[in-house]
PDB file of C-alpha atoms in Angstrom:
ATOM      1  CA  MET U   3      21.458  -4.417 -11.938  1.00  0.00           C
ATOM      2  CA  ASP U   4      23.104  -4.141 -15.297  1.00  0.00           C
ATOM      3  CA  LYS U   5      20.264  -2.677 -17.394  1.00  0.00           C
ATOM      4  CA  PRO U   6      18.690   0.788 -17.440  1.00  0.00           C
ATOM      5  CA  LEU U   7      16.139   1.357 -14.670  1.00  0.00           C
ATOM      6  CA  SER U   8      13.342   1.446 -17.259  1.00  0.00           C
ATOM      7  CA  ALA U   9      14.020  -2.250 -17.983  1.00  0.00           C
ATOM      8  CA  TYR U  10      12.906  -3.259 -14.479  1.00  0.00           C
ATOM      9  CA  TYR U  11       9.364  -3.650 -13.219  1.00  0.00           C
ATOM     10  CA  ILE U  12       8.819  -2.253  -9.720  1.00  0.00           C
ATOM     11  CA  ARG U  13       5.659  -3.370  -7.948  1.00  0.00           C
ATOM     12  CA  SER U  14       4.296  -0.405  -6.048  1.00  0.00           C
ATOM     13  CA  SER U  15       0.946   0.727  -4.691  1.00  0.00           C
ATOM     14  CA  HIS U  16      -0.640   4.176  -4.377  1.00  0.00           C
ATOM     15  CA  ASN U  17      -3.471   4.806  -1.886  1.00  0.00           C
ATOM     16  CA  THR U  18      -3.008   1.229  -0.732  1.00  0.00           C
ATOM     17  CA  PHE U  19      -5.458   1.619   2.159  1.00  0.00           C
ATOM     18  CA  LEU U  20      -8.495   2.667   0.068  1.00  0.00           C
ATOM     19  CA  THR U  21     -11.242   0.211  -0.890  1.00  0.00           C
ATOM     20  CA  GLY U  22     -12.556   2.559  -3.578  1.00  0.00           C
ATOM     21  CA  ASN U  23     -12.127   6.164  -4.646  1.00  0.00           C
ATOM     22  CA  GLN U  24     -10.023   8.702  -2.776  1.00  0.00           C
ATOM     23  CA  ILE U  25     -12.916  11.019  -1.938  1.00  0.00           C
ATOM     24  CA  TYR U  26     -15.340   9.048   0.232  1.00  0.00           C
ATOM     25  CA  SER U  27     -14.484   5.334   0.289  1.00  0.00           C
ATOM     26  CA  ASP U  28     -13.610   3.112   3.215  1.00  0.00           C
ATOM     27  CA  SER U  29     -10.038   2.509   4.340  1.00  0.00           C
ATOM     28  CA  SER U  30      -8.705  -0.867   5.431  1.00  0.00           C
ATOM     29  CA  ALA U  31      -5.442  -2.157   6.870  1.00  0.00           C
ATOM     30  CA  ASP U  32      -6.202  -5.514   5.220  1.00  0.00           C
ATOM     31  CA  LEU U  33      -5.399  -3.992   1.838  1.00  0.00           C
ATOM     32  CA  TYR U  34      -1.757  -3.594   2.909  1.00  0.00           C
ATOM     33  CA  ARG U  35      -1.640  -7.299   3.730  1.00  0.00           C
ATOM     34  CA  ARG U  36      -3.193  -8.137   0.365  1.00  0.00           C
ATOM     35  CA  ALA U  37      -0.857  -5.896  -1.643  1.00  0.00           C
ATOM     36  CA  LEU U  38       2.274  -7.176   0.101  1.00  0.00           C
ATOM     37  CA  THR U  39       1.347 -10.843  -0.266  1.00  0.00           C
ATOM     38  CA  MET U  40       0.699 -10.204  -3.973  1.00  0.00           C
ATOM     39  CA  GLY U  41       4.292  -9.034  -4.395  1.00  0.00           C
ATOM     40  CA  VAL U  42       4.044  -5.262  -3.973  1.00  0.00           C
ATOM     41  CA  ARG U  43       7.203  -3.957  -2.289  1.00  0.00           C
ATOM     42  CA  CYS U  44       6.532  -0.207  -2.175  1.00  0.00           C
ATOM     43  CA  VAL U  45       3.354   0.995  -0.434  1.00  0.00           C
ATOM     44  CA  GLU U  46       2.087   4.443   0.454  1.00  0.00           C
ATOM     45  CA  ILE U  47       1.052   5.128   4.041  1.00  0.00           C
ATOM     46  CA  ASP U  48      -0.587   8.524   4.692  1.00  0.00           C
ATOM     47  CA  ILE U  49      -0.081   8.982   8.450  1.00  0.00           C
ATOM     48  CA  PHE U  50      -1.652  11.794  10.457  1.00  0.00           C
ATOM     49  CA  ASP U  51      -2.147  12.669  14.125  1.00  0.00           C
ATOM     50  CA  SER U  52      -5.509  11.531  15.456  1.00  0.00           C
ATOM     51  CA  PRO U  53      -7.639  13.579  17.869  1.00  0.00           C
ATOM     52  CA  ASP U  54      -6.872  11.105  20.687  1.00  0.00           C
ATOM     53  CA  GLY U  55      -3.112  11.647  20.361  1.00  0.00           C
ATOM     54  CA  GLY U  56      -2.380   8.505  18.358  1.00  0.00           C
ATOM     55  CA  LEU U  57      -1.704   8.078  14.667  1.00  0.00           C
ATOM     56  CA  GLU U  58      -4.108   7.149  11.898  1.00  0.00           C
ATOM     57  CA  VAL U  59      -4.046   6.485   8.174  1.00  0.00           C
ATOM     58  CA  TYR U  60      -6.456   8.208   5.779  1.00  0.00           C
ATOM     59  CA  HIS U  61      -6.615  10.359   2.655  1.00  0.00           C
ATOM     60  CA  LYS U  62      -6.278  13.973   3.792  1.00  0.00           C
ATOM     61  CA  PHE U  63      -8.927  16.518   2.764  1.00  0.00           C
ATOM     62  CA  SER U  64     -11.480  13.808   1.998  1.00  0.00           C
ATOM     63  CA  ALA U  65     -14.330  11.896   3.615  1.00  0.00           C
ATOM     64  CA  THR U  66     -12.563   8.524   3.606  1.00  0.00           C
ATOM     65  CA  THR U  67     -12.697   6.474   6.782  1.00  0.00           C
ATOM     66  CA  ARG U  68      -9.662   6.285   9.068  1.00  0.00           C
ATOM     67  CA  VAL U  69      -7.564   3.312  10.113  1.00  0.00           C
ATOM     68  CA  PRO U  70      -5.346   3.195  13.217  1.00  0.00           C
ATOM     69  CA  PHE U  71      -1.678   3.239  12.188  1.00  0.00           C
ATOM     70  CA  ARG U  72      -1.055   0.315  14.544  1.00  0.00           C
ATOM     71  CA  SER U  73      -3.457  -1.811  12.432  1.00  0.00           C
ATOM     72  CA  VAL U  74      -1.445  -0.996   9.310  1.00  0.00           C
ATOM     73  CA  LEU U  75       1.786  -1.948  11.087  1.00  0.00           C
ATOM     74  CA  GLU U  76       0.278  -5.241  12.255  1.00  0.00           C
ATOM     75  CA  ALA U  77      -0.994  -6.082   8.754  1.00  0.00           C
ATOM     76  CA  THR U  78       2.429  -5.245   7.316  1.00  0.00           C
ATOM     77  CA  ARG U  79       4.180  -7.431   9.890  1.00  0.00           C
ATOM     78  CA  GLU U  80       1.840 -10.344   9.160  1.00  0.00           C
ATOM     79  CA  ALA U  81       2.371 -10.005   5.410  1.00  0.00           C
ATOM     80  CA  ALA U  82       6.136  -9.795   5.838  1.00  0.00           C
ATOM     81  CA  SER U  83       6.155 -13.076   7.758  1.00  0.00           C
ATOM     82  CA  SER U  84       4.101 -14.915   5.137  1.00  0.00           C
ATOM     83  CA  ARG U  85       5.313 -16.236   1.813  1.00  0.00           C
ATOM     84  CA  PRO U  86       4.409 -13.799  -1.000  1.00  0.00           C
ATOM     85  CA  VAL U  87       2.591 -14.977  -4.086  1.00  0.00           C
ATOM     86  CA  ARG U  88       5.118 -15.110  -6.897  1.00  0.00           C
ATOM     87  CA  GLY U  89       4.476 -14.778 -10.555  1.00  0.00           C
ATOM     88  CA  PRO U  90       5.699 -12.898 -13.567  1.00  0.00           C
ATOM     89  CA  PRO U  91       4.923  -9.193 -13.659  1.00  0.00           C
ATOM     90  CA  PRO U  92       2.501  -8.056 -16.352  1.00  0.00           C
ATOM     91  CA  SER U  93       4.159  -7.539 -19.718  1.00  0.00           C
ATOM     92  CA  ARG U  94       5.030  -3.968 -20.611  1.00  0.00           C
ATOM     93  CA  PRO U  95       5.216  -2.744 -24.194  1.00  0.00           C
ATOM     94  CA  GLY U  96       8.791  -1.809 -25.056  1.00  0.00           C
ATOM     95  CA  ALA U  97      10.321  -3.361 -21.946  1.00  0.00           C
ATOM     96  CA  ALA U  98      13.639  -5.086 -22.336  1.00  0.00           C
ATOM     97  CA  PRO U  99      13.444  -8.888 -22.112  1.00  0.00           C
TER      98      PRO U  99
END
């Protein structure tokens, strides 16, 4: 990297697991697979202890549904072994060419 960090586009995802809003929507491990195959390389995973002693992913202090952490790991593994969709990132005003 020979340019300032602001010259680079980093594909990231926030609340990757949510199908809608962060208050009461459904959660899905499939959204990790989708984001990663679309070229996202930084995803957020909110992991919490589940009542049965396992781990689950959900948005804390909300009514979103919960996804087993294992499902997220499996979706991530599947996406990592597939060929990502490549394309130019969206243009950004003021970004260096």
